[in-house]
Short mmCIF file of C-alpha atoms in Angstrom, two decimals:
data_model
loop_
_atom_site.label_atom_id
_atom_site.label_comp_id
_atom_site.label_asym_id
_atom_site.label_seq_id
_atom_site.Cartn_x
_atom_site.Cartn_y
_atom_site.Cartn_z
CA MET A 1 -38.78 183.60 113.03
CA SER A 2 -35.22 182.60 112.08
CA GLN A 3 -35.97 178.91 112.65
CA ILE A 4 -37.60 178.49 109.24
CA PRO A 5 -34.96 176.84 106.99
CA PHE A 6 -35.37 179.04 103.92
CA ASP A 7 -32.09 177.99 102.30
CA ALA A 8 -32.92 174.29 102.68
CA VAL A 9 -36.34 174.87 101.13
CA ARG A 10 -34.83 176.70 98.16
CA SER A 11 -32.11 174.11 97.67
CA TRP A 12 -34.42 171.10 97.84
CA LEU A 13 -36.94 172.61 95.45
CA PHE A 14 -34.59 173.92 92.74
CA ARG A 15 -31.52 171.71 93.12
CA ASP A 16 -33.21 168.41 93.97
CA ALA A 17 -36.94 168.09 93.32
CA LEU A 18 -37.50 169.90 90.04
CA PRO A 19 -34.46 168.34 88.31
CA PHE A 20 -35.46 164.90 89.65
CA TRP A 21 -38.97 165.12 88.21
CA ALA A 22 -37.78 166.62 84.94
CA ALA A 23 -35.37 163.71 84.54
CA HIS A 24 -37.50 160.85 85.88
CA GLY A 25 -41.15 161.96 85.86
CA VAL A 26 -41.58 162.39 82.11
CA ASP A 27 -42.75 159.33 80.19
CA ARG A 28 -40.06 159.12 77.50
CA VAL A 29 -41.77 156.19 75.77
CA HIS A 30 -45.46 157.11 75.57
CA GLY A 31 -45.47 160.83 76.35
CA GLY A 32 -46.93 162.84 79.18
CA PHE A 33 -45.92 162.23 82.77
CA LEU A 34 -45.60 159.07 84.84
CA GLU A 35 -48.08 158.37 87.63
CA GLU A 36 -45.27 157.36 90.00
CA VAL A 37 -41.62 156.39 90.10
CA ALA A 38 -39.50 154.16 92.32
CA LEU A 39 -37.29 155.68 95.00
CA ASN A 40 -34.34 155.52 92.59
CA GLY A 41 -36.31 157.36 89.90
CA ALA A 42 -37.03 154.34 87.70
CA PRO A 43 -40.55 153.85 86.27
CA THR A 44 -42.73 151.45 88.21
CA ALA A 45 -45.13 148.85 86.80
CA CYS A 46 -48.09 151.20 87.35
CA GLY A 47 -50.51 150.60 84.47
CA TYR A 48 -52.42 153.88 84.36
CA LYS A 49 -52.15 157.66 84.33
CA ARG A 50 -54.72 159.71 86.21
CA VAL A 51 -55.71 162.91 84.48
CA ARG A 52 -55.57 164.78 87.79
CA VAL A 53 -51.91 163.82 88.14
CA LEU A 54 -51.08 164.84 84.57
CA CYS A 55 -52.70 168.19 85.37
CA ARG A 56 -50.88 168.57 88.67
CA GLN A 57 -47.53 168.03 86.96
CA THR A 58 -48.49 170.48 84.21
CA TYR A 59 -49.30 173.03 86.91
CA ALA A 60 -46.12 172.30 88.88
CA PHE A 61 -43.85 172.92 85.92
CA ALA A 62 -45.78 176.07 84.99
CA HIS A 63 -45.42 177.41 88.53
CA ALA A 64 -41.74 176.48 88.48
CA ALA A 65 -41.37 178.54 85.30
CA HIS A 66 -43.12 181.42 87.05
CA LEU A 67 -40.49 181.14 89.79
CA GLY A 68 -37.72 181.40 87.21
CA TRP A 69 -36.87 177.72 86.62
CA ALA A 70 -36.06 177.68 82.92
CA GLU A 71 -37.10 174.10 82.10
CA GLY A 72 -40.61 174.59 83.45
CA ASP A 73 -42.09 176.29 80.41
CA ALA A 74 -41.38 173.47 77.96
CA LEU A 75 -42.47 170.79 80.44
CA SER A 76 -45.77 172.51 81.19
CA ARG A 77 -46.39 172.83 77.45
CA LEU A 78 -45.66 169.11 77.08
CA GLY A 79 -48.35 168.42 79.67
CA VAL A 80 -50.95 170.58 77.96
CA ASP A 81 -50.25 169.02 74.57
CA TYR A 82 -50.51 165.51 75.97
CA LEU A 83 -53.78 166.24 77.76
CA LYS A 84 -55.31 167.74 74.62
CA ALA A 85 -54.22 164.79 72.51
CA HIS A 86 -55.34 162.00 74.85
CA ALA A 87 -57.75 163.11 77.59
CA ARG A 88 -60.20 165.54 75.94
CA LEU A 89 -63.64 164.08 75.19
CA PRO A 90 -65.91 165.01 72.26
CA ASP A 91 -68.52 166.61 74.55
CA GLY A 92 -65.98 169.02 76.02
CA GLY A 93 -65.26 167.03 79.15
CA TRP A 94 -62.13 165.18 80.13
CA ALA A 95 -61.38 161.55 80.90
CA LYS A 96 -60.55 160.44 84.42
CA THR A 97 -57.93 157.76 83.75
CA LEU A 98 -55.68 156.80 80.83
CA ALA A 99 -53.67 153.69 80.15
CA VAL A 100 -49.90 154.10 80.06
CA ASP A 101 -50.05 154.39 76.25
CA GLY A 102 -52.62 157.20 76.47
CA LYS A 103 -55.77 155.25 75.63
CA ILE A 104 -58.80 156.16 77.73
CA ILE A 105 -59.70 153.51 80.29
CA ASP A 106 -62.18 155.57 82.37
CA ALA A 107 -64.12 158.44 80.81
CA THR A 108 -66.14 159.24 83.95
CA PRO A 109 -66.74 162.99 84.35
CA ASP A 110 -65.21 163.68 87.77
CA LEU A 111 -65.31 167.11 89.40
CA TYR A 112 -61.93 166.57 91.05
CA ASP A 113 -60.19 165.90 87.73
CA LEU A 114 -62.04 168.67 85.90
CA SER A 115 -60.99 171.13 88.61
CA PHE A 116 -57.37 170.22 88.07
CA VAL A 117 -57.74 170.64 84.31
CA MET A 118 -58.90 174.20 85.01
CA PHE A 119 -56.07 174.72 87.49
CA ALA A 120 -53.40 173.49 85.06
CA MET A 121 -54.72 175.43 82.09
CA ALA A 122 -55.04 178.63 84.10
CA TRP A 123 -51.45 178.35 85.26
CA ARG A 124 -50.29 177.57 81.74
CA TYR A 125 -52.06 180.69 80.50
CA ARG A 126 -50.61 182.75 83.33
CA ILE A 127 -47.00 182.01 82.36
CA SER A 128 -47.38 181.80 78.59
CA GLY A 129 -50.39 183.80 77.42
CA ASP A 130 -51.34 180.69 75.44
CA ALA A 131 -54.80 181.42 73.95
CA ASP A 132 -55.59 177.71 73.70
CA ALA A 133 -54.94 177.22 77.42
CA LEU A 134 -57.28 180.12 78.17
CA ALA A 135 -59.97 178.67 75.90
CA LEU A 136 -59.68 175.29 77.61
CA THR A 137 -59.95 176.91 81.04
CA HIS A 138 -63.25 178.50 80.00
CA ALA A 139 -64.52 175.41 78.18
CA THR A 140 -63.86 173.17 81.17
CA PHE A 141 -65.57 175.65 83.49
CA ASP A 142 -68.54 175.75 81.12
CA TYR A 143 -68.72 171.95 81.14
CA ILE A 144 -68.77 171.86 84.95
CA GLN A 145 -71.51 174.47 85.17
CA THR A 146 -73.61 172.92 82.41
CA HIS A 147 -73.33 169.22 83.24
CA MET A 148 -72.47 168.87 86.93
CA ARG A 149 -74.61 171.39 88.81
CA GLY A 150 -76.32 169.72 91.76
CA PRO A 151 -79.38 170.54 93.88
CA ILE A 152 -79.32 173.23 96.58
CA ALA A 153 -75.71 174.29 96.00
CA GLY A 154 -72.47 173.07 94.51
CA PHE A 155 -71.97 170.24 92.07
CA TRP A 156 -72.17 166.49 91.74
CA SER A 157 -68.81 164.91 92.45
CA LYS A 158 -69.07 162.73 89.34
CA LEU A 159 -71.53 161.62 86.70
CA PRO A 160 -73.89 159.90 86.64
CA ALA A 161 -75.06 161.88 89.64
CA GLY A 162 -75.33 160.21 93.01
CA THR A 163 -74.28 160.27 96.62
CA PRO A 164 -72.24 160.74 98.62
CA ARG A 165 -71.61 164.33 97.69
CA LEU A 166 -67.99 165.14 98.46
CA GLN A 167 -66.28 168.12 99.98
CA ASN A 168 -62.84 167.58 98.44
CA PRO A 169 -63.63 168.29 94.75
CA HIS A 170 -65.36 171.53 95.75
CA MET A 171 -62.23 172.62 97.59
CA HIS A 172 -60.13 172.06 94.50
CA LEU A 173 -62.67 173.76 92.25
CA THR A 174 -62.46 176.80 94.53
CA GLU A 175 -58.67 176.70 94.22
CA ALA A 176 -58.93 176.40 90.43
CA CYS A 177 -61.35 179.32 90.19
CA LEU A 178 -59.04 181.53 92.22
CA ALA A 179 -56.10 180.54 90.02
CA ALA A 180 -58.18 181.26 86.90
CA PHE A 181 -59.21 184.66 88.22
CA GLU A 182 -55.63 185.54 89.12
CA ALA A 183 -54.48 184.51 85.63
CA THR A 184 -57.25 186.22 83.68
CA GLY A 185 -58.94 188.83 85.86
CA GLU A 186 -62.32 187.50 84.67
CA GLN A 187 -65.08 187.95 87.22
CA ARG A 188 -66.93 184.72 86.43
CA PHE A 189 -64.23 182.71 88.16
CA LEU A 190 -64.27 184.86 91.28
CA ASP A 191 -68.07 184.69 91.42
CA GLN A 192 -67.92 180.90 91.38
CA ALA A 193 -65.25 180.88 94.10
CA ALA A 194 -67.49 183.09 96.25
CA GLU A 195 -70.39 180.67 95.80
CA LEU A 196 -68.23 177.72 96.79
CA ILE A 197 -66.90 179.49 99.86
CA ASP A 198 -70.49 180.19 100.86
CA LEU A 199 -71.11 176.43 100.51
CA LEU A 200 -68.16 175.83 102.83
CA ARG A 201 -69.48 178.27 105.42
CA THR A 202 -73.09 177.08 105.37
CA ARG A 203 -72.85 173.34 104.66
CA LEU A 204 -69.36 171.86 104.74
CA PHE A 205 -67.87 173.46 107.86
CA ASP A 206 -69.80 173.59 111.13
CA GLY A 207 -67.45 176.07 112.80
CA HIS A 208 -65.45 173.22 114.30
CA THR A 209 -64.96 170.44 111.77
CA LEU A 210 -64.98 170.10 108.00
CA GLY A 211 -67.19 167.28 106.73
CA GLU A 212 -66.11 165.04 103.88
CA ARG A 213 -69.21 163.03 102.83
CA PHE A 214 -72.78 164.27 102.55
CA ASP A 215 -76.19 163.22 101.30
CA GLU A 216 -77.98 164.90 98.39
CA ASP A 217 -79.11 167.79 100.61
CA TRP A 218 -75.64 168.49 102.00
CA LYS A 219 -76.29 166.84 105.35
CA ARG A 220 -73.35 164.89 106.75
CA LEU A 221 -73.74 161.16 106.50
CA GLY A 222 -74.93 159.82 109.84
CA CYS A 223 -72.68 156.76 109.81
CA GLU A 224 -69.14 156.51 111.16
CA GLU A 225 -67.81 157.24 107.68
CA GLY A 226 -69.64 160.56 107.83
CA ARG A 227 -67.87 161.45 111.07
CA ALA A 228 -64.39 160.94 109.60
CA VAL A 229 -62.57 164.20 108.87
CA GLU A 230 -59.15 164.97 107.40
CA PRO A 231 -56.84 167.41 109.19
CA GLY A 232 -54.98 167.98 105.92
CA HIS A 233 -58.14 169.34 104.30
CA HIS A 234 -58.78 171.64 107.27
CA PHE A 235 -55.33 173.11 106.74
CA GLU A 236 -55.79 173.25 102.96
CA TRP A 237 -59.06 175.18 103.16
CA ALA A 238 -57.47 177.68 105.56
CA TRP A 239 -54.93 178.55 102.88
CA ILE A 240 -57.59 178.78 100.16
CA LEU A 241 -59.69 181.14 102.29
CA ALA A 242 -56.65 183.35 102.77
CA GLN A 243 -56.10 183.50 99.00
CA TYR A 244 -59.73 184.50 98.54
CA GLN A 245 -59.36 187.25 101.11
CA ARG A 246 -56.14 188.43 99.45
CA LEU A 247 -57.90 188.73 96.08
CA THR A 248 -61.20 190.19 97.27
CA GLY A 249 -60.64 191.88 100.62
CA VAL A 250 -63.57 189.90 102.07
CA ASP A 251 -62.61 188.88 105.60
CA ARG A 252 -62.48 185.11 105.97
CA SER A 253 -59.92 185.03 108.76
CA ALA A 254 -62.31 183.65 111.40
CA GLU A 255 -63.10 180.53 109.37
CA ALA A 256 -59.47 180.09 108.32
CA GLN A 257 -58.27 180.24 111.91
CA ALA A 258 -60.96 177.87 113.16
CA LEU A 259 -60.10 175.29 110.50
CA ALA A 260 -56.37 175.50 111.22
CA GLU A 261 -56.85 175.42 114.99
CA PHE A 262 -58.95 172.23 114.92
CA ALA A 263 -56.37 170.51 112.73
CA GLU A 264 -53.49 171.68 114.89
CA GLN A 265 -55.17 170.63 118.14
CA TYR A 266 -56.48 167.23 117.09
CA GLY A 267 -54.67 166.35 113.88
CA VAL A 268 -50.99 166.72 114.79
CA ASP A 269 -49.17 163.96 116.65
CA SER A 270 -47.84 165.39 119.91
CA ILE A 271 -44.61 163.38 119.69
CA SER A 272 -43.63 163.22 116.00
CA HIS A 273 -45.54 166.38 114.94
CA ALA A 274 -46.77 164.53 111.85
CA VAL A 275 -50.28 165.36 110.66
CA PHE A 276 -52.64 162.40 111.00
CA ASP A 277 -54.31 161.14 107.85
CA LEU A 278 -57.74 160.82 109.49
CA VAL A 279 -59.49 161.74 112.74
CA ARG A 280 -63.10 161.63 113.95
CA ASP A 281 -65.16 164.79 114.33
CA ASP A 282 -64.62 164.64 118.10
CA GLY A 283 -60.84 164.71 117.55
CA ALA A 284 -60.15 161.02 118.19
CA PRO A 285 -57.46 159.67 115.83
CA LEU A 286 -58.79 157.16 113.31
CA ARG A 287 -55.65 156.74 111.22
CA LYS A 288 -52.35 157.81 112.77
CA SER A 289 -50.45 157.32 109.54
CA SER A 290 -49.24 160.48 107.83
CA ARG A 291 -48.73 161.18 104.14
CA ALA A 292 -46.34 163.87 102.98
CA TRP A 293 -49.10 166.15 101.69
CA THR A 294 -50.88 166.55 105.02
CA ASN A 295 -47.72 168.16 106.37
CA THR A 296 -47.34 170.53 103.42
CA GLU A 297 -50.87 171.77 104.11
CA ARG A 298 -49.94 172.53 107.70
CA ILE A 299 -47.17 174.76 106.35
CA LYS A 300 -49.54 176.56 103.99
CA ALA A 301 -52.22 177.05 106.61
CA TRP A 302 -50.02 178.76 109.18
CA LEU A 303 -48.39 180.92 106.51
CA ALA A 304 -51.92 181.91 105.49
CA ILE A 305 -52.85 182.79 109.08
CA PHE A 306 -49.67 184.89 109.26
CA GLU A 307 -50.78 186.86 106.21
CA LEU A 308 -54.27 187.32 107.60
CA THR A 309 -53.45 188.16 111.21
CA GLY A 310 -49.71 188.61 111.66
CA ARG A 311 -49.52 185.58 113.97
CA ASP A 312 -45.97 184.20 114.05
CA PRO A 313 -46.03 180.87 112.08
CA SER A 314 -42.41 179.89 112.69
CA ALA A 315 -43.03 177.11 115.23
CA GLU A 316 -45.55 175.18 113.11
CA VAL A 317 -43.86 175.87 109.76
CA SER A 318 -40.42 174.90 111.04
CA SER A 319 -41.82 171.77 112.69
CA ALA A 320 -43.45 170.59 109.47
CA LEU A 321 -40.48 171.47 107.28
CA TRP A 322 -37.94 169.68 109.45
CA LEU A 323 -40.22 166.66 109.63
CA LEU A 324 -40.27 166.55 105.84
CA PHE A 325 -36.50 166.94 105.56
CA ASP A 326 -35.55 164.54 108.35
CA ARG A 327 -38.15 161.83 107.75
CA TYR A 328 -39.81 161.98 104.33
CA PHE A 329 -36.84 163.23 102.28
CA ALA A 330 -34.27 160.98 103.99
CA VAL A 331 -33.74 158.79 100.92
CA PRO A 332 -30.62 158.17 98.80
CA LYS A 333 -31.98 159.86 95.67
CA ALA A 334 -32.34 163.60 96.20
CA GLY A 335 -35.71 164.90 95.06
CA ALA A 336 -37.59 161.70 95.92
CA TRP A 337 -39.33 160.94 99.21
CA ILE A 338 -41.12 158.26 101.18
CA ASP A 339 -44.75 159.29 100.87
CA GLN A 340 -46.36 157.74 103.96
CA PHE A 341 -45.35 156.61 107.44
CA ASP A 342 -47.40 154.76 110.00
CA GLY A 343 -48.05 156.01 113.52
CA ASN A 344 -44.79 154.46 114.71
CA GLY A 345 -42.73 156.25 112.09
CA GLU A 346 -42.25 153.21 109.83
CA PRO A 347 -42.45 153.60 106.03
CA MET A 348 -45.65 152.27 104.48
CA VAL A 349 -44.95 152.67 100.75
CA GLN A 350 -42.06 152.56 98.30
CA ALA A 351 -43.33 154.23 95.13
CA VAL A 352 -43.09 158.02 94.92
CA PRO A 353 -46.39 159.46 93.63
CA ALA A 354 -46.15 162.31 91.14
CA SER A 355 -49.39 163.71 92.55
CA ILE A 356 -47.54 165.09 95.58
CA VAL A 357 -45.17 167.33 93.61
CA TYR A 358 -48.08 169.78 93.44
CA HIS A 359 -48.39 169.88 97.24
CA LEU A 360 -44.68 170.20 97.89
CA LEU A 361 -44.05 172.86 95.27
CA LEU A 362 -46.99 174.98 96.38
CA ALA A 363 -46.00 174.83 100.06
CA PHE A 364 -42.34 175.51 99.41
CA SER A 365 -43.12 178.36 97.01
CA GLU A 366 -45.30 179.93 99.71
CA VAL A 367 -42.40 179.74 102.17
CA LEU A 368 -40.17 181.50 99.67
CA ARG A 369 -42.82 184.07 98.70
CA LEU A 370 -43.15 185.13 102.32
CA GLU A 371 -39.44 184.88 103.14
CA PRO A 372 -38.86 188.67 103.02
CA ARG A 373 -41.57 189.20 105.63
CA LEU A 374 -40.64 186.21 107.79
CA LYS A 375 -36.87 186.58 107.87
CA PRO A 376 -35.68 188.78 110.70
CA ALA A 377 -33.79 191.89 109.71
CA PRO A 378 -30.02 191.66 110.25
CA GLN A 379 -28.91 193.24 113.49
CA SER A 380 -26.76 196.32 113.09
CA ARG A 381 -23.52 196.61 115.02
CA SER A 382 -23.35 199.31 117.64
#
């Protein structure tokens, strides 16, 4: 297990990434956080701020504070204050997209964004005990349950209601509910997570592949689009199932392993070891490009399987980490990265999206959390 580069993970996270985003990711003119920056850290011409990204950055700095990074507390508070001032709607919901100056440009109720509001507020409450963050966690949850409940099970992905119904927002709502339960101990959040995991087991996951797009009755769309699956989401759900098992003791290891094994078998390039962005439900690659986040989810999944079963994760975790360091992080400005490469290993984008800080921080913090159990004991001299 000694192959996992724990020191490199710690150094990149605390010496490079967090200082980079504290210095360059905050909007010093209009407030809040920037949607993206250039590879040198300068603001880009991006004309909007997604609420989900504002929430992800608020979470990331809160989690960094939890890990002992001193600047995280004030930056997470900045995020909460900005969201309250600009993104909250009179009916208790939250906008989807803001202009750079904070004006609302899309007020669509979107389950994905609302889930990340819950996630950010729960983490803010966890590190600060802020009563307002707790109240907003509950109020957002109430809004979802009151306004977005769909037929059969789960929720509409956005309002007004319509199809396709989407897997991805339900995954993040599950994650948010687990974070809210861990921060508060309140059973309502764990009950909702249990319901969503039942949706996964009965509708979203067929024991082999995880669907992405469904009709009103949670049947996969019959077109080619309905056959497209994302290896990154298979890995991501494996980690979420492990967190649920950790908090409840309910065994979800079989589903977690099946999800991770499909993604590992069909979703990882045999030469570069990058995780494909998209494959078909029979395993055929549809998009051999690879974003940074798909590789962080591979790390999380195999760490989760290690916690559930004891299976040695060092080969997969080391492979994904060194890919990130050697390919994605190989840029002049430490703390930035190239976010996507094509199937030939050529960069596809220049801007660095703030949305991926959440993925990187969560994966790297999981590596460090499990370091005492993964690091081999020093050999004694005879």
